[in-house]
Coordinates of C-alpha atoms in Angstrom, one line a residue:
X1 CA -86.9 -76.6 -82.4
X2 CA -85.0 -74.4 -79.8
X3 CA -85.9 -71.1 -82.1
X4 CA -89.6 -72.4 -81.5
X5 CA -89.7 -72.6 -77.9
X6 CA -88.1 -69.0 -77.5
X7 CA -90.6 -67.7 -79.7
X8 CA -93.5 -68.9 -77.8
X9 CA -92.2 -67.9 -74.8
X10 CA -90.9 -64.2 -75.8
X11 CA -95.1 -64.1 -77.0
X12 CA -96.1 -64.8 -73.5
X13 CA -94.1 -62.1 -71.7
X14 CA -95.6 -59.5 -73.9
X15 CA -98.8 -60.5 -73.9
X16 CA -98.5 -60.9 -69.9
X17 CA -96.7 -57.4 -70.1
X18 CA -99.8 -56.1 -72.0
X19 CA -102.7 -57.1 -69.5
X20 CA -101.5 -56.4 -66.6
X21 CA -100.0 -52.9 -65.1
X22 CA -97.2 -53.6 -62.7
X23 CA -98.0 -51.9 -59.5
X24 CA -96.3 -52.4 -56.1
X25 CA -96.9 -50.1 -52.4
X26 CA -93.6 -50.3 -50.7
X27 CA -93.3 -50.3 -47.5
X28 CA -91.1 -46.9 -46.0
X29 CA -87.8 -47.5 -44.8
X30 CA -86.8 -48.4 -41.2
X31 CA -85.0 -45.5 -39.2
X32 CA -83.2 -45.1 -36.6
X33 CA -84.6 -44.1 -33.1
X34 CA -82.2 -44.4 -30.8
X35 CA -78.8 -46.0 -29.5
X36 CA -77.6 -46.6 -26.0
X37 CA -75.1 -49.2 -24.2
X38 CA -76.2 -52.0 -22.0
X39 CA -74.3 -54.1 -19.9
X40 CA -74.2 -58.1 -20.0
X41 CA -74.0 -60.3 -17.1
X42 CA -73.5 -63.7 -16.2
X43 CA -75.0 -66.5 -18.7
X44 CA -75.6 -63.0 -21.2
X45 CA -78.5 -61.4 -19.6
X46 CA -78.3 -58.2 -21.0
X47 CA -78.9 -54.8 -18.7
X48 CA -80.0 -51.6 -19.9
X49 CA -81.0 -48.2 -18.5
X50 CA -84.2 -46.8 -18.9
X51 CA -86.6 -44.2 -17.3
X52 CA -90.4 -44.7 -15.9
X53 CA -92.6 -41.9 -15.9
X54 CA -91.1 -38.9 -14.2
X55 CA -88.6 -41.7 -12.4
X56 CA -85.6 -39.2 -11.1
X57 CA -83.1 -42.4 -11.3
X58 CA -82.8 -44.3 -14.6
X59 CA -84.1 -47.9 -13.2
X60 CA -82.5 -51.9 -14.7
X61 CA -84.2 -53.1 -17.0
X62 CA -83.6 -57.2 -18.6
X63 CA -83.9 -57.3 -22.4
X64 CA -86.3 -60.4 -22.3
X65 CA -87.2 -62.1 -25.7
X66 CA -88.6 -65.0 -23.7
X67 CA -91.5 -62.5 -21.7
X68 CA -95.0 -62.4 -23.2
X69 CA -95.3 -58.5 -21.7
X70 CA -93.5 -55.8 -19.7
X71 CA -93.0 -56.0 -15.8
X72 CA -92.0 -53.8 -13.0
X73 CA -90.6 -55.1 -9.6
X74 CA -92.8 -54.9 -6.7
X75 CA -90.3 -52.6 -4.6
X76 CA -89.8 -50.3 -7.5
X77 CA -93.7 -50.3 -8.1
X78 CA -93.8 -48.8 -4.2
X79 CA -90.9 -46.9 -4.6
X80 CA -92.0 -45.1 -7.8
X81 CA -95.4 -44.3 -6.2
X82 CA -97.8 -46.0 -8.9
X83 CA -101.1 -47.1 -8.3
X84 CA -102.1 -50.8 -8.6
X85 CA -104.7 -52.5 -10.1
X86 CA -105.6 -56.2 -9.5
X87 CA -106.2 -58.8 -12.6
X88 CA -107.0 -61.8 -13.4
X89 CA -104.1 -62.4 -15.2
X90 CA -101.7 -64.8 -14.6
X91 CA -97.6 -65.7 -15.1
X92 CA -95.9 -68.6 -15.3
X93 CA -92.0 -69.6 -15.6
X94 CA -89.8 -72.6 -14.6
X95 CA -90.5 -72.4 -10.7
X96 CA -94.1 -71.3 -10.7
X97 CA -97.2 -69.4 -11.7
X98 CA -99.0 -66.7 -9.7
X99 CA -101.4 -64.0 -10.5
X100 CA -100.5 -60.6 -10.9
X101 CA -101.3 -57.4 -10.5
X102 CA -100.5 -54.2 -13.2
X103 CA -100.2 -50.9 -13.5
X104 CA -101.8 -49.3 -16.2
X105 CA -100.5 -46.9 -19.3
X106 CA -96.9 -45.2 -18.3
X107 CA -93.9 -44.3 -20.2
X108 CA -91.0 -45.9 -20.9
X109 CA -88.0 -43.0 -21.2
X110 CA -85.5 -44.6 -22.9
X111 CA -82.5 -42.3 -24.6
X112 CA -83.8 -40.6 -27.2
X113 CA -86.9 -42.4 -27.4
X114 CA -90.2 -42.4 -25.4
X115 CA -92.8 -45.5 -25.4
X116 CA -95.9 -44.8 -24.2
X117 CA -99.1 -46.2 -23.5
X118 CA -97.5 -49.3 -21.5
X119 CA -99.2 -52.0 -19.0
X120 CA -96.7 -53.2 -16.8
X121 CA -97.3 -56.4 -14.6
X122 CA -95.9 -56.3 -11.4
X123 CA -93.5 -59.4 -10.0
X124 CA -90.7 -59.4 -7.4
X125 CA -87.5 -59.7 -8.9
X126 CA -85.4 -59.9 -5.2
X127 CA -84.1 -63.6 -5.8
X128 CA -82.8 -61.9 -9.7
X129 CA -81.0 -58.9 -7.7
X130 CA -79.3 -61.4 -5.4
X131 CA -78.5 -63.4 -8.0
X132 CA -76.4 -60.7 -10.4
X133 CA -75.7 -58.3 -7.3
X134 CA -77.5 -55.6 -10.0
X135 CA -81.1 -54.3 -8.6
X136 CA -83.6 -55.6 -11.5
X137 CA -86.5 -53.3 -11.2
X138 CA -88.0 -54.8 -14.4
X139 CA -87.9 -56.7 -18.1
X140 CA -88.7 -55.5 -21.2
X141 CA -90.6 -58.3 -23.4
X142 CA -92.7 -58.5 -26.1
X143 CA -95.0 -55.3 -25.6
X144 CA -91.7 -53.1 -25.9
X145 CA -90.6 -55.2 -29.2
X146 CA -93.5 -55.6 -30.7
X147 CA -93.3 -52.1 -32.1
X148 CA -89.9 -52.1 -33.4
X149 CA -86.9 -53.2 -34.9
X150 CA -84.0 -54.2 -32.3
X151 CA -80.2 -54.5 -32.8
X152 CA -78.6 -55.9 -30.5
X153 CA -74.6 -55.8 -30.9
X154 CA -72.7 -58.0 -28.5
X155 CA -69.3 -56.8 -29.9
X156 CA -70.0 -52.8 -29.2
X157 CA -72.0 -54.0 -26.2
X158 CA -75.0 -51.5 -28.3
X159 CA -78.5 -51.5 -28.9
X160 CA -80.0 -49.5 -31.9
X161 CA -84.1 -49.2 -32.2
X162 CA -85.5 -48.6 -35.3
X163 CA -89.1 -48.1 -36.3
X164 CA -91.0 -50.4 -38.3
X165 CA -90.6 -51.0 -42.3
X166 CA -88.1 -52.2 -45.1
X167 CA -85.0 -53.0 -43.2
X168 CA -81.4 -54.1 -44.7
X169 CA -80.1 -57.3 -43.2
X170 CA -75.6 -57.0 -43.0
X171 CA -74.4 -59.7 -45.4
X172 CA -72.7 -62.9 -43.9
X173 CA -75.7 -63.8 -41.3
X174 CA -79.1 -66.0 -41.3
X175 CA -82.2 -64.9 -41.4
X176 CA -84.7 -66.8 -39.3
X177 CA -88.7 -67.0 -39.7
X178 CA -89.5 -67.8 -36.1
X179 CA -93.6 -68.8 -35.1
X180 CA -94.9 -65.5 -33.0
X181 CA -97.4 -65.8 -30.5
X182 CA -96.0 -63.3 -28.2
X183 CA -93.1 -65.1 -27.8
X184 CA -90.5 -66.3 -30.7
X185 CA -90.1 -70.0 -31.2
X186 CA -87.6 -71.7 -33.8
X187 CA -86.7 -74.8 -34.7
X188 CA -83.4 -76.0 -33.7
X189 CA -81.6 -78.9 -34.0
X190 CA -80.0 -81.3 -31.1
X191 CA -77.4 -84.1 -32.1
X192 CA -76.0 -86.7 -29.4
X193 CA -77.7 -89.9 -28.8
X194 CA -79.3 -89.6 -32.2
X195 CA -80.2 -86.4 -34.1
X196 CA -83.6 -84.4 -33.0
X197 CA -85.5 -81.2 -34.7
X198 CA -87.2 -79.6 -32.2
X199 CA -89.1 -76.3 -31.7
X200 CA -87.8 -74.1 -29.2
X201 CA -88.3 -70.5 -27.4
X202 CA -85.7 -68.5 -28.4
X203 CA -85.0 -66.3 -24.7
X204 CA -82.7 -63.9 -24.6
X205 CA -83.7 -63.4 -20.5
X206 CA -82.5 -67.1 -19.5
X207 CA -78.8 -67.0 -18.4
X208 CA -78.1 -70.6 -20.2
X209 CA -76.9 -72.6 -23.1
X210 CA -80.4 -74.8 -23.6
X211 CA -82.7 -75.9 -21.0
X212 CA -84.8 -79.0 -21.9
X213 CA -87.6 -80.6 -20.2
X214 CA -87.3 -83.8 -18.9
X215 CA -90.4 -85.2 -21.1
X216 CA -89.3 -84.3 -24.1
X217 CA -85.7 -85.4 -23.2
X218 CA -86.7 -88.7 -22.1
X219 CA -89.1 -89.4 -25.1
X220 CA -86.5 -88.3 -27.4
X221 CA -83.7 -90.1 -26.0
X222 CA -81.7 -87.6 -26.9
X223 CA -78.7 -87.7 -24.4
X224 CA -76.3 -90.2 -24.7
X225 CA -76.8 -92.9 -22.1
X226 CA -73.3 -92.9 -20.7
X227 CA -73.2 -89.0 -20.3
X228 CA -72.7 -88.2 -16.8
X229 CA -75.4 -85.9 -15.4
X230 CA -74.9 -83.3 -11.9
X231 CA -77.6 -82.1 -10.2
X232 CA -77.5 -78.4 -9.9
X233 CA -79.8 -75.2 -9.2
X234 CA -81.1 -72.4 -11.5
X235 CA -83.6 -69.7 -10.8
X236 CA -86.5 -68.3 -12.5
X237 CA -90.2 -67.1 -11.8
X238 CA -91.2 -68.5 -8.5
X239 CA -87.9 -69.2 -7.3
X240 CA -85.4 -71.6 -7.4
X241 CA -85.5 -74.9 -9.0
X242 CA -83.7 -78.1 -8.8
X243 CA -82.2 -79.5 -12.7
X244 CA -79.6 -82.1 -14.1
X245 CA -76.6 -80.6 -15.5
X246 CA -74.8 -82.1 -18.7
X247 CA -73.7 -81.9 -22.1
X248 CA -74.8 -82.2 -26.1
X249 CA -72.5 -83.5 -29.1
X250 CA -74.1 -80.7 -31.3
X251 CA -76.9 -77.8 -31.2
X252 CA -77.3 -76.3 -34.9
X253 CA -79.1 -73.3 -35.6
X254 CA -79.9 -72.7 -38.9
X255 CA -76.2 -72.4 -40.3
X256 CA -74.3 -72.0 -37.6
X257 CA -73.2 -76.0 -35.2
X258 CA -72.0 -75.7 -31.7
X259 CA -69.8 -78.3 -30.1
X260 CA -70.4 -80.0 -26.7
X261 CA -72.8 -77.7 -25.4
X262 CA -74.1 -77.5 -21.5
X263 CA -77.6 -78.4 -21.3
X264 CA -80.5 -77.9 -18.3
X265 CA -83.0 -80.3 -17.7
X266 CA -85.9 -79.9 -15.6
X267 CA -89.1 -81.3 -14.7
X268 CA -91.7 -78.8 -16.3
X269 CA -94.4 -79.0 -13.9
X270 CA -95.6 -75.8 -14.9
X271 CA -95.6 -76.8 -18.5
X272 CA -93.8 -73.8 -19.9
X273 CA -92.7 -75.9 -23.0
X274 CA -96.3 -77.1 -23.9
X275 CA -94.4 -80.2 -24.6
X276 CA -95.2 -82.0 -27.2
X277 CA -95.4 -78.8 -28.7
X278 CA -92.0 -77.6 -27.4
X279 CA -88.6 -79.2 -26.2
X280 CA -87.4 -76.2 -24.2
X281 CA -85.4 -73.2 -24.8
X282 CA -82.3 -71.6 -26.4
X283 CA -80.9 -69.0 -23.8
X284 CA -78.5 -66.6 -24.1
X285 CA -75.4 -67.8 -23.0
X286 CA -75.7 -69.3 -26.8
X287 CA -77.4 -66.6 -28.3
X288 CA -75.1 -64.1 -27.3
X289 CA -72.9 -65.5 -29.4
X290 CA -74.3 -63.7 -32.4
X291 CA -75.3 -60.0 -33.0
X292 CA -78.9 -60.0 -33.4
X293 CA -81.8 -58.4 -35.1
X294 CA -85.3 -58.5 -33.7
X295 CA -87.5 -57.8 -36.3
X296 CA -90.6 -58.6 -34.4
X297 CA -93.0 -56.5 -36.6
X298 CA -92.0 -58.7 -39.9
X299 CA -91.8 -61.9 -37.4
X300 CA -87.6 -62.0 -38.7
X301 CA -84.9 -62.8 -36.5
X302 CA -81.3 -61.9 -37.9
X303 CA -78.5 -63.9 -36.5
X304 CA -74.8 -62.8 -37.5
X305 CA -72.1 -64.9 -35.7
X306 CA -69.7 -61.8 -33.6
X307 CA -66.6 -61.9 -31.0
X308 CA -68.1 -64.3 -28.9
X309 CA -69.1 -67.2 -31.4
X310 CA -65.6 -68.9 -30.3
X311 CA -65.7 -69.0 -26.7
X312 CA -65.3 -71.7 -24.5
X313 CA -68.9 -72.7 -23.1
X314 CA -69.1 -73.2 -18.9
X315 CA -68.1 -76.7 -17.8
X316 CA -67.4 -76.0 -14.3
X317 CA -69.5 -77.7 -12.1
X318 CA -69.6 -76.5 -7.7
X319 CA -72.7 -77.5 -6.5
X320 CA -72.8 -73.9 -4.7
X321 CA -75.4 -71.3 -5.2
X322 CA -74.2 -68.0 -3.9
X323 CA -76.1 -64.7 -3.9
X324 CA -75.4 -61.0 -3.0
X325 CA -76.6 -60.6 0.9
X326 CA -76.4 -57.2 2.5
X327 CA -73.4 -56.2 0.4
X328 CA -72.1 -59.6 1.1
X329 CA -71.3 -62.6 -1.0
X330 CA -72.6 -65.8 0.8
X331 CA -73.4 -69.1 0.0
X332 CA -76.6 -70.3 0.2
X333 CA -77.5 -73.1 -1.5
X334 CA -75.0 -76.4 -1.3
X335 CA -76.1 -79.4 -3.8
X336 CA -75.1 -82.7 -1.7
X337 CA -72.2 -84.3 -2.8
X338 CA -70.7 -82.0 -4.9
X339 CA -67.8 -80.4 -5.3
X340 CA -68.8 -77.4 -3.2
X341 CA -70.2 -79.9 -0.6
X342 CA -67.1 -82.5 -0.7
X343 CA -64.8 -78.9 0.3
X344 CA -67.1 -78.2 3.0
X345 CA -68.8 -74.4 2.5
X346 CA -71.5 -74.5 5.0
X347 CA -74.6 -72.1 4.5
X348 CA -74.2 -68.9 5.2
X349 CA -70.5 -68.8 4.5
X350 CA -69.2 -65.2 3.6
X351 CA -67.1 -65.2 0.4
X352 CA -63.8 -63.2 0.9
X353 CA -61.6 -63.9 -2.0
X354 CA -61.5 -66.4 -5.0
X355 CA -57.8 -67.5 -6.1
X356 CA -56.4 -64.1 -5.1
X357 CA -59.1 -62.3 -6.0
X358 CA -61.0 -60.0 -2.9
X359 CA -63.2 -57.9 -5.3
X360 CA -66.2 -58.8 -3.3
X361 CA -68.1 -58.4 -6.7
X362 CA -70.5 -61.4 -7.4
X363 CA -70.1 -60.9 -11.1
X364 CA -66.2 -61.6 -10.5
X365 CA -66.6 -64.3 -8.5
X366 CA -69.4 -66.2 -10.5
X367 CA -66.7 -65.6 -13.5
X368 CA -64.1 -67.8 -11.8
X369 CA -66.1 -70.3 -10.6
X370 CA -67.4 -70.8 -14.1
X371 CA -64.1 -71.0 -15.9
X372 CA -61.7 -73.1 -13.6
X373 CA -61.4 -76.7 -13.7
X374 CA -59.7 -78.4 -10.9
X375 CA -58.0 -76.8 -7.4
X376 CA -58.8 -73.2 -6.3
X377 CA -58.3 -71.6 -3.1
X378 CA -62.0 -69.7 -1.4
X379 CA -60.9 -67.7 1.7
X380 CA -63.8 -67.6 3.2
X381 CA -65.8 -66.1 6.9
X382 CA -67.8 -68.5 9.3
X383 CA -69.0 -67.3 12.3
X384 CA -67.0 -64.2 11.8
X385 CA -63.3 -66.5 11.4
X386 CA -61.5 -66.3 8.3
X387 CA -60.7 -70.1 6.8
X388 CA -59.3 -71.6 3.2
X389 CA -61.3 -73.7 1.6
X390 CA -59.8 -76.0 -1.2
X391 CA -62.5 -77.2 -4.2
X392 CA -62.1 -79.7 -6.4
X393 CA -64.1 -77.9 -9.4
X394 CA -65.5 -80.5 -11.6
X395 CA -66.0 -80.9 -15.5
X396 CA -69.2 -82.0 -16.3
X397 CA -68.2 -83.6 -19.7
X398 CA -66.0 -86.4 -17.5
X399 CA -67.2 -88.5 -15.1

């Protein structure tokens, strides 16, 4: 019977073989464009260098999967010269929406590799160079990768740009097939009062773990009940914003599970999320934990776990939200009842030193705030007279 069956099914492939010629249009090989270095900052923003136009300095720029364009900072706009056109169009984020105004087809010079034909939308990106003591003069979204293929390698601290068409993946990674409007949006996973799937944006310019809104969290019931919650600060499009600080058992991603991870919540007035349609976002102080592929052409995203895939997360908690002033770091922003509060900073305290360390770099300084737990020592200025703080820093996974 089994010499049958093989028979009848050696007849079909011929006859298959016979009818129909085998033809195929294959698509040309990806190449290289260009490589240059960018720098990461807290929460995994990544920085990069890049040229405007005739621009005589190389200008910031934020490597932004989570922006539906390309944008410019007002001052920069001035700066540069360019002329502006109003619009109708309008930009929202986590702290607000506002029109804005653009200017029209210029060229982005980055090394080895011009871009042309770009509209950028102009926005004011003051509170962002405050916030990483680095002038942002703009972020680089989806009109940028939209026409290529993007490597981003968190253990060279490289980007690569390739042009369009058949690409090889590196073995030992995941390939994701995100939804594309203009932004990417996955599906993830959340484990910790009970297991969710969830769709998510997956935003390479939000310095976080995950940021949930509070609908979806509170329909969900997704956080444990007896996880103890902080309020904190973060800042975004239209300013700052108030948001509850805590933790998640588990965050998978395809493959790849993540233990106790920090989690934003925040009331999305604005409806970024769309929620029912979204939970929130995956930011970068997660997705930096892979080297990633941005195949935004083929709607792929390549995920390979690097360096970073075993570091601790941030569970330090302050309550203090300083910023680069004048060449100054000062605190700003105190959260009542916190740890930064119970030490008693004041607004407008200058930062001198952090546990022996008078850097006077923000970047430094954010660093050790993040990874200490317990006692440290802030010499600080008020009113021009040097004191010693003592702050308790707290871990958000205890009580």
């Amino acid at each position: 019977m089994k010499s049958v069956c093989l028979v009848i099914l050696s007849s079909i492939f011929l006859c298959s073989g016979s009818l129909h010629a085998q033809e195929e249009f294959v698509q040309p090989s990806a190449k290289l464009l260009t490589r240059f270095p960018f720098v990461m900052l807290n929460g995994g923003i990544v920085v990069l260098k890049a040229k405007v136009d005739n621009s005589a300095d190389s200008l910031n720029f934020v490597l932004d999967t989570g922006s539906g364009g390309i944008s410019l900072d007002s001052t920069t706009v001035s700066d540069l010269g360019f002329p502006v056109s109003k619009s109708n169009r309008t930009i929202r984020g986590i702290a607000g929406q506002k029109l804005v105004d653009f200017v029209y087809d210029h060229t982005l010079h980055l090394k080895g590799l011009d871009v042309t034909h770009l509209d950028f939308h102009i926005n004011d990106y003051e509170l962002l160079s405050s916030v990483y003591g680095v002038r942002i003069d703009g972020i680089i979204g989806y009109s940028f990768l939209r026409r290529y293929i993007v490597k981003v390698n968190y253990d060279d601290m490289v980007i690569e740009v390739y042009s369009p068409g058949l690409f090889k993946y590196p073995r030992g990674g995941y390939l994701m097939h995100p939804d594309f409007s203009n932004l990417p949006l996955f599906t993830g996973i959340l484990k910790d009062g009970k297991e969710v799937a969830e769709r998510f944006i997956f935003d390479s310019g939000a310095g976080l773990c995950l940021l949930l809104s509070k609908d979806f969290v509170e329909d969900s019931e997704i956080i444990k009940k007896a996880r103890p919650i902080y309020t904190t600060q973060a800042e975004g499009l239209g300013g700052k914003k108030v948001m509850q600080l805590t933790v998640v058992k588990e965050v998978r991603i395809g493959p790849y599970k993540f233990k106790q991870v920090p989690v934003h919540i925040f009331d999305d007035e604005f409806n970024v999320t769309t929620y029912p349609l979204l939970g929130g976002l995956i930011g970068n102080d997660l997705l930096r934990r892979f080297n990633i592929i941005l195949n935004y052409p083929d709607q792929r995203i390549y995920l390979k776990p690097n360096s970073h895939s075993i570091e601790n997360f941030d569970y330090a908690y302050t309550g203090l939200g300083i910023y680069q002033v004048d060449s100054e770091i000062k605190v700003i922003d105190i959260i009542p009842d916190s740890p930064g509060d119970i030490a008693g900073f004041k607004t407008g305290d200058v930062i001198f030193s952090i546990e022996n360390n008078y850097s006077k770099n923000i970047q430094s300084y954010k660093n050790l705030f993040q990874n200490s737990l317990g006692k440290i020592k802030v010499v600080i200025f008020r009113n021009k007279e040097p004191m010693i703080l003592t702050m308790n820093v707290k871990d958000i996974r205890k009580k």
